[in-house]
C-alpha cells in the first residue's frame, strides 16, 4: 500500500532563517506531488506541484521554492523565512494531475 | 480564475441529525469532485468522490450530490455522530493542475 511521510510535524523558526520540509511517498512510482499551505481557519492554497523529477510548477509567487531530487521525494524550502510564512504545510500525492490526492499529516510552521 | 466555495463556514447539528454541507464551483469544465474531512492538526482525508457523468454517489453514511446545471455540490452525512466533527472541504479538478479546494465548513456535532 502507499504511504506518505512528512516531517517534521511542528517547527518553530526565527524570521530570516532557512527552511527545509521533506516529504516522501512509498509504494508507488512516478506520483504527482504537491505542496499546499493552509492558514488558520482557511482553505488549502496550492503552492507547488510536480509531475516528475526536476519538474516543478509554481502556483503562487512567494518566498518559497520546491525541488524534487528523486521520484518520490519532494522538498519545500526557503532561504529566509518571513512571519507571513507561518501556517500548516501539507504534502500530497496523486496518480495523475487533478486526481484524488492523498495527504501527509502536515507540518505546523511558526515563524517568530 | 477558477474557484471553489462553500456556502457556510460553520454548521452545528445534534447527534443523530442529518448534515448537509454545500459547495459551489466556477469551472463548468471540471470533471471530478472530491469531499475531504480534516480533523484538527491532521491532513485531509478522502471521504467520497464523484465524476461529472454522475449526479449522485453513496458511501457509508455519506452521499454526494452533483448539480452541473448550477455548478453545485453537496455532501450529506446521515445520522451524524460526534466523531464526524471536523472541517469538510470540497475540491474540484482544476484545468490541468492540482485540485482546487474550497475554504472549508466546520461541522460541530453536539450530543
XYZ file of C-alpha atoms in Angstrom:
223
model
C 0.000 0.000 0.000
C 1.029 3.587 -0.499
C 2.100 5.834 2.349
C 3.229 9.412 2.548
C 5.624 10.710 5.162
C 6.050 14.348 6.016
C 8.342 15.821 8.649
C 8.794 17.482 10.988
C 5.305 17.661 12.499
C 5.957 21.015 14.135
C 8.632 23.626 13.626
C 9.368 26.987 15.201
C 11.827 29.099 13.260
C 13.063 32.688 13.634
C 12.459 35.255 10.942
C 15.252 35.214 8.379
C 16.225 31.600 8.980
C 16.169 28.955 6.226
C 13.541 26.240 5.863
C 13.543 22.702 4.570
C 10.477 20.471 4.778
C 10.681 16.987 3.356
C 8.039 14.654 2.011
C 8.442 11.118 0.736
C 6.000 8.677 -0.786
C 6.282 4.909 -0.600
C 4.549 2.164 -2.505
C 4.071 3.890 -5.847
C 6.227 5.219 -8.654
C 6.096 8.460 -10.629
C 3.462 10.086 -8.444
C 2.311 13.650 -8.922
C 3.419 15.574 -5.841
C 2.002 18.718 -4.279
C 2.707 21.239 -1.550
C -0.273 23.086 -0.070
C -0.385 25.723 2.652
C -3.288 26.212 4.997
C -3.565 29.412 7.030
C -5.557 29.262 10.262
C -9.264 28.840 9.501
C -8.671 28.976 5.760
C -8.729 26.624 2.833
C -5.837 24.889 1.129
C -3.700 27.018 -1.127
C -1.689 25.160 -3.754
C 1.952 26.251 -3.671
C 3.794 23.836 -5.955
C 3.163 20.673 -7.896
C 5.439 18.280 -9.738
C 4.710 15.660 -12.373
C 8.244 14.260 -12.456
C 11.834 14.539 -11.222
C 13.106 18.083 -11.616
C 9.737 19.335 -12.899
C 8.240 21.963 -10.612
C 5.289 24.247 -11.281
C 4.665 27.203 -9.001
C 1.130 28.403 -8.459
C 1.786 31.400 -6.227
C 4.837 33.720 -6.337
C 6.324 33.811 -2.866
C 9.292 33.361 -0.604
C 9.319 29.595 -1.053
C 10.740 27.128 -3.545
C 10.330 23.422 -4.159
C 12.543 20.675 -5.514
C 12.103 17.055 -6.499
C 15.512 15.419 -6.426
C 14.129 11.881 -6.545
C 10.963 10.304 -7.902
C 9.238 10.045 -4.552
C 10.835 12.940 -2.675
C 9.502 16.482 -2.592
C 11.183 19.283 -0.644
C 9.862 22.708 0.277
C 12.499 25.339 1.021
C 13.074 28.931 1.858
C 16.307 30.888 2.156
C 14.866 33.459 4.568
C 11.572 32.929 6.361
C 9.050 35.713 6.829
C 6.419 35.991 9.549
C 3.789 35.512 6.856
C 5.222 32.072 6.054
C 3.658 30.692 9.239
C 0.990 28.095 8.555
C 0.167 24.437 8.159
C 2.045 22.885 5.249
C 0.677 19.784 3.618
C 2.329 17.460 1.157
C 0.151 15.293 -1.064
C 0.445 12.856 -3.933
C -1.857 11.600 -6.665
C -1.758 9.145 -9.534
C -2.470 11.882 -12.042
C -2.871 15.648 -12.245
C -6.095 16.770 -10.657
C -6.874 13.300 -9.387
C -7.660 12.173 -5.873
C -4.910 13.480 -3.630
C -3.596 11.668 -0.575
C -2.243 13.915 2.130
C 0.515 13.680 4.687
C -0.080 14.655 8.280
C 1.230 18.171 7.800
C 3.881 20.420 9.332
C 2.845 23.256 11.618
C 5.362 26.059 10.953
C 5.525 29.046 13.258
C 7.874 31.851 12.306
C 8.764 34.055 15.278
C -9.616 32.228 -12.185
C -11.203 29.026 -11.041
C -12.716 28.906 -7.605
C -14.477 26.530 -5.281
C -16.539 27.966 -2.458
C -18.551 26.686 0.436
C -21.855 28.266 1.353
C -21.493 28.233 5.136
C -18.276 28.404 7.150
C -19.839 26.599 10.124
C -22.627 24.101 10.707
C -23.879 22.908 14.083
C -26.095 19.843 14.401
C -27.359 17.492 17.062
C -26.147 13.913 17.203
C -28.380 11.729 15.083
C -29.453 14.530 12.724
C -28.589 14.529 9.049
C -25.997 17.096 7.958
C -25.808 18.802 4.581
C -22.739 20.738 3.502
C -22.926 22.693 0.260
C -20.299 23.796 -2.211
C -20.239 25.771 -5.455
C -17.624 25.669 -8.191
C -16.910 28.042 -11.045
C -15.359 25.935 -13.808
C -18.042 24.237 -15.872
C -15.324 22.052 -17.414
C -14.483 20.454 -14.055
C -14.902 16.725 -14.424
C -14.111 15.367 -10.988
C -15.048 16.374 -7.458
C -13.970 15.201 -4.029
C -15.011 15.719 -0.434
C -12.356 15.639 2.282
C -12.592 15.568 6.081
C -9.903 17.251 8.136
C -9.591 16.703 11.856
C -7.698 19.186 13.971
C -3.942 19.075 13.399
C -4.145 16.395 10.706
C -4.055 16.221 6.944
C -7.319 15.992 4.977
C -8.746 12.512 4.488
C -10.674 11.404 1.438
C -14.388 10.795 2.045
C -16.059 10.363 -1.323
C -15.692 11.454 -4.920
C -17.922 11.846 -7.969
C -17.385 12.319 -11.680
C -19.397 14.702 -13.808
C -21.181 11.853 -15.595
C -22.990 11.072 -12.329
C -25.341 13.160 -10.214
C -25.317 11.054 -7.066
C -22.973 8.688 -5.314
C -23.389 6.973 -1.986
C -20.909 5.693 0.533
C -21.193 4.564 4.093
C -23.477 7.175 5.748
C -22.399 9.761 3.164
C -23.936 10.836 -0.118
C -22.583 13.317 -2.622
C -24.938 15.114 -4.984
C -23.766 16.974 -8.073
C -25.840 19.523 -9.959
C -23.868 20.516 -13.040
C -26.525 22.947 -14.230
C -25.957 25.276 -11.295
C -22.424 24.069 -10.559
C -23.310 22.913 -7.083
C -22.066 20.021 -4.983
C -23.323 18.802 -1.626
C -22.266 16.285 0.997
C -24.933 14.631 3.080
C -23.995 12.818 6.274
C -26.687 10.578 7.718
C -27.144 10.121 11.466
C -24.316 12.493 12.300
C -22.073 11.367 15.136
C -19.670 13.302 17.406
C -16.788 11.702 15.505
C -17.972 13.492 12.389
C -16.972 16.832 13.917
C -14.275 18.213 11.637
C -13.666 20.643 8.798
C -15.056 19.468 5.463
C -13.603 20.590 2.141
C -14.892 20.177 -1.342
C -12.385 20.104 -4.174
C -12.737 20.253 -7.938
C -10.372 19.166 -10.657
C -8.648 22.256 -11.994
C -7.624 22.938 -15.567
C -4.586 20.705 -15.911
C -3.255 21.331 -12.441
C -3.983 20.099 -8.969
C -7.301 20.024 -7.177
C -8.821 23.400 -6.329
C -10.094 23.466 -2.744
C -12.851 25.446 -1.108
C -12.336 27.174 2.245
C -13.990 24.507 4.356
C -17.063 24.141 6.554
C -16.569 23.370 10.229
C -19.117 20.785 11.358
C -19.834 20.681 15.085
C -21.884 17.796 16.452
C -23.324 18.069 19.921
C -24.629 15.161 21.997
